[in-house]
XYZ file of C-alpha atoms in Angstrom:
181
model
C 165.447 -21.877 203.759
C 166.189 -24.858 201.839
C 169.657 -26.680 202.152
C 171.951 -26.554 199.218
C 172.883 -29.651 197.721
C 175.811 -30.370 195.049
C 175.263 -33.092 192.782
C 178.266 -35.543 191.613
C 177.762 -38.648 188.929
C 179.448 -39.314 185.834
C 176.151 -39.824 184.134
C 174.257 -36.974 182.983
C 170.860 -38.807 182.957
C 171.551 -39.815 186.655
C 172.501 -35.980 187.608
C 169.509 -34.718 185.906
C 166.958 -37.748 187.863
C 168.560 -36.756 191.471
C 168.173 -32.842 190.256
C 164.632 -33.412 189.706
C 164.041 -35.896 192.388
C 165.468 -33.176 195.146
C 164.570 -29.828 193.845
C 161.367 -29.508 195.262
C 162.848 -29.932 198.917
C 166.435 -28.616 198.448
C 168.101 -26.176 196.405
C 170.597 -27.650 193.994
C 173.615 -25.157 193.854
C 175.513 -27.238 191.128
C 176.012 -30.701 189.465
C 179.885 -32.037 188.277
C 181.183 -35.130 186.492
C 184.201 -35.879 188.095
C 185.767 -35.901 191.116
C 188.480 -33.348 190.943
C 185.795 -30.750 189.829
C 183.580 -31.929 192.776
C 186.044 -30.731 194.821
C 186.726 -27.293 193.357
C 182.872 -26.554 193.247
C 182.346 -27.988 196.586
C 185.024 -25.483 198.235
C 183.097 -22.548 196.063
C 179.821 -23.424 196.706
C 179.629 -24.739 200.312
C 176.963 -27.078 200.316
C 175.224 -28.135 203.217
C 175.060 -31.723 201.525
C 176.889 -33.419 198.819
C 175.473 -36.319 196.957
C 177.962 -38.421 195.271
C 178.503 -41.927 193.210
C 181.601 -43.981 193.980
C 182.444 -44.511 190.273
C 183.758 -41.349 189.340
C 186.674 -40.264 186.566
C 189.727 -38.310 187.867
C 188.874 -39.332 191.557
C 186.440 -41.538 193.027
C 183.690 -40.657 194.997
C 185.158 -42.316 198.132
C 188.867 -40.387 197.835
C 186.489 -37.285 196.990
C 184.597 -37.841 200.264
C 187.606 -38.132 202.713
C 188.955 -34.563 201.372
C 185.444 -32.983 201.195
C 185.151 -34.026 205.049
C 188.495 -32.187 205.712
C 187.550 -29.391 203.244
C 183.895 -28.757 204.652
C 183.560 -30.533 207.819
C 179.594 -29.329 208.111
C 178.696 -30.779 205.093
C 176.965 -34.042 205.037
C 177.920 -36.509 202.741
C 175.610 -38.889 200.843
C 176.817 -41.968 198.588
C 174.555 -42.897 195.860
C 176.045 -45.742 193.924
C 175.306 -49.202 192.565
C 178.327 -50.873 194.593
C 176.521 -52.725 197.163
C 179.483 -55.043 198.653
C 180.369 -54.347 202.052
C 184.030 -53.342 201.201
C 182.556 -50.224 199.617
C 180.273 -49.739 202.348
C 183.009 -49.755 204.887
C 185.261 -47.285 202.657
C 182.410 -44.766 202.247
C 181.849 -44.513 206.051
C 185.639 -44.385 206.803
C 185.807 -41.509 204.380
C 183.297 -39.596 206.162
C 180.212 -40.612 204.444
C 176.758 -40.363 206.507
C 174.306 -42.440 204.348
C 174.925 -44.962 201.709
C 171.995 -45.112 199.093
C 171.775 -47.783 196.271
C 170.947 -46.403 192.805
C 168.073 -48.903 192.489
C 166.335 -47.553 195.633
C 167.305 -43.653 195.232
C 163.719 -42.826 194.160
C 162.055 -44.100 197.433
C 165.216 -43.712 199.912
C 167.170 -40.705 198.912
C 165.200 -37.782 200.610
C 165.085 -39.689 203.884
C 168.680 -40.507 203.625
C 169.567 -36.824 203.200
C 167.273 -35.893 206.033
C 168.636 -38.514 208.136
C 172.141 -37.380 207.380
C 171.164 -33.824 207.975
C 170.456 -34.848 211.750
C 173.727 -36.389 212.309
C 172.645 -39.883 211.951
C 173.486 -42.520 209.484
C 171.635 -44.149 206.674
C 172.308 -47.445 205.012
C 170.208 -48.690 202.467
C 168.518 -52.088 203.038
C 169.825 -53.555 199.673
C 173.525 -53.457 201.082
C 172.095 -56.235 203.214
C 169.979 -56.227 206.392
C 172.682 -56.829 208.694
C 174.911 -53.915 207.463
C 171.532 -51.545 207.894
C 170.807 -52.773 211.006
C 174.027 -52.358 212.837
C 174.496 -48.801 211.205
C 170.937 -47.736 212.448
C 171.248 -49.459 215.824
C 174.401 -48.604 217.239
C 175.017 -44.568 217.568
C 178.250 -44.813 218.968
C 179.913 -46.034 216.445
C 179.839 -45.455 212.167
C 178.780 -48.475 210.083
C 182.386 -48.293 208.802
C 183.622 -50.147 212.002
C 181.552 -53.178 211.516
C 183.712 -53.695 208.257
C 187.710 -53.909 208.325
C 190.127 -51.608 206.656
C 192.612 -51.761 203.906
C 194.783 -48.939 201.918
C 195.902 -45.648 203.172
C 194.900 -42.586 200.872
C 197.758 -42.202 198.333
C 197.645 -46.184 197.438
C 193.962 -45.586 196.991
C 194.675 -42.714 194.718
C 197.156 -44.459 193.027
C 195.092 -47.493 192.367
C 191.859 -45.613 191.227
C 194.264 -44.054 188.201
C 195.450 -47.554 187.699
C 192.327 -48.778 187.254
C 191.510 -45.745 184.789
C 194.578 -47.075 182.678
C 196.478 -44.228 183.035
C 200.383 -44.934 182.415
C 203.036 -44.321 185.164
C 204.320 -40.745 183.439
C 200.375 -39.709 183.624
C 199.990 -40.672 186.858
C 203.008 -39.106 188.425
C 201.854 -35.935 186.500
C 198.425 -36.226 187.945
C 199.679 -36.696 191.441
C 202.788 -33.951 191.092
C 205.151 -36.723 191.819
C 208.033 -38.031 190.150
C 207.661 -40.861 187.723
C 210.131 -43.106 189.992
């Protein structure tokens, strides 16, 4: 039986490409284009693997991954992104990702990264940097996130995401179900 995969990216062309790349080996159970819909569909579909981008509207991929790990602890999170900075890598693994793949290398790396994640190991794209990839692949006792520093707690990250999207204080408060004060 094929493992079930849910795909999340805010670009339809990327979703189509990922679907075509993965559909021979996996069952694609759904595609979504924003972080909040990802949470809803993941809970409904209970996939084995969730492949997602970091830069999505509504709720970014890092925060979505944090919530997905709590919601579906057996699902493997695989990040596919163009963000190669160490801070993003750290945030992704701190959130619970098992693999971090650059979009530039997805065509050749993604299948391998998913298989590694399904076996409970970590994968870091070589484009992230040889040092980070080597550390992630050699030290099995730690997550790759432990090789980088940490910053914000969940709520400030969520507020920052909405500010970055250009939302007003009133819109942010409404979106988070909190007072504008």
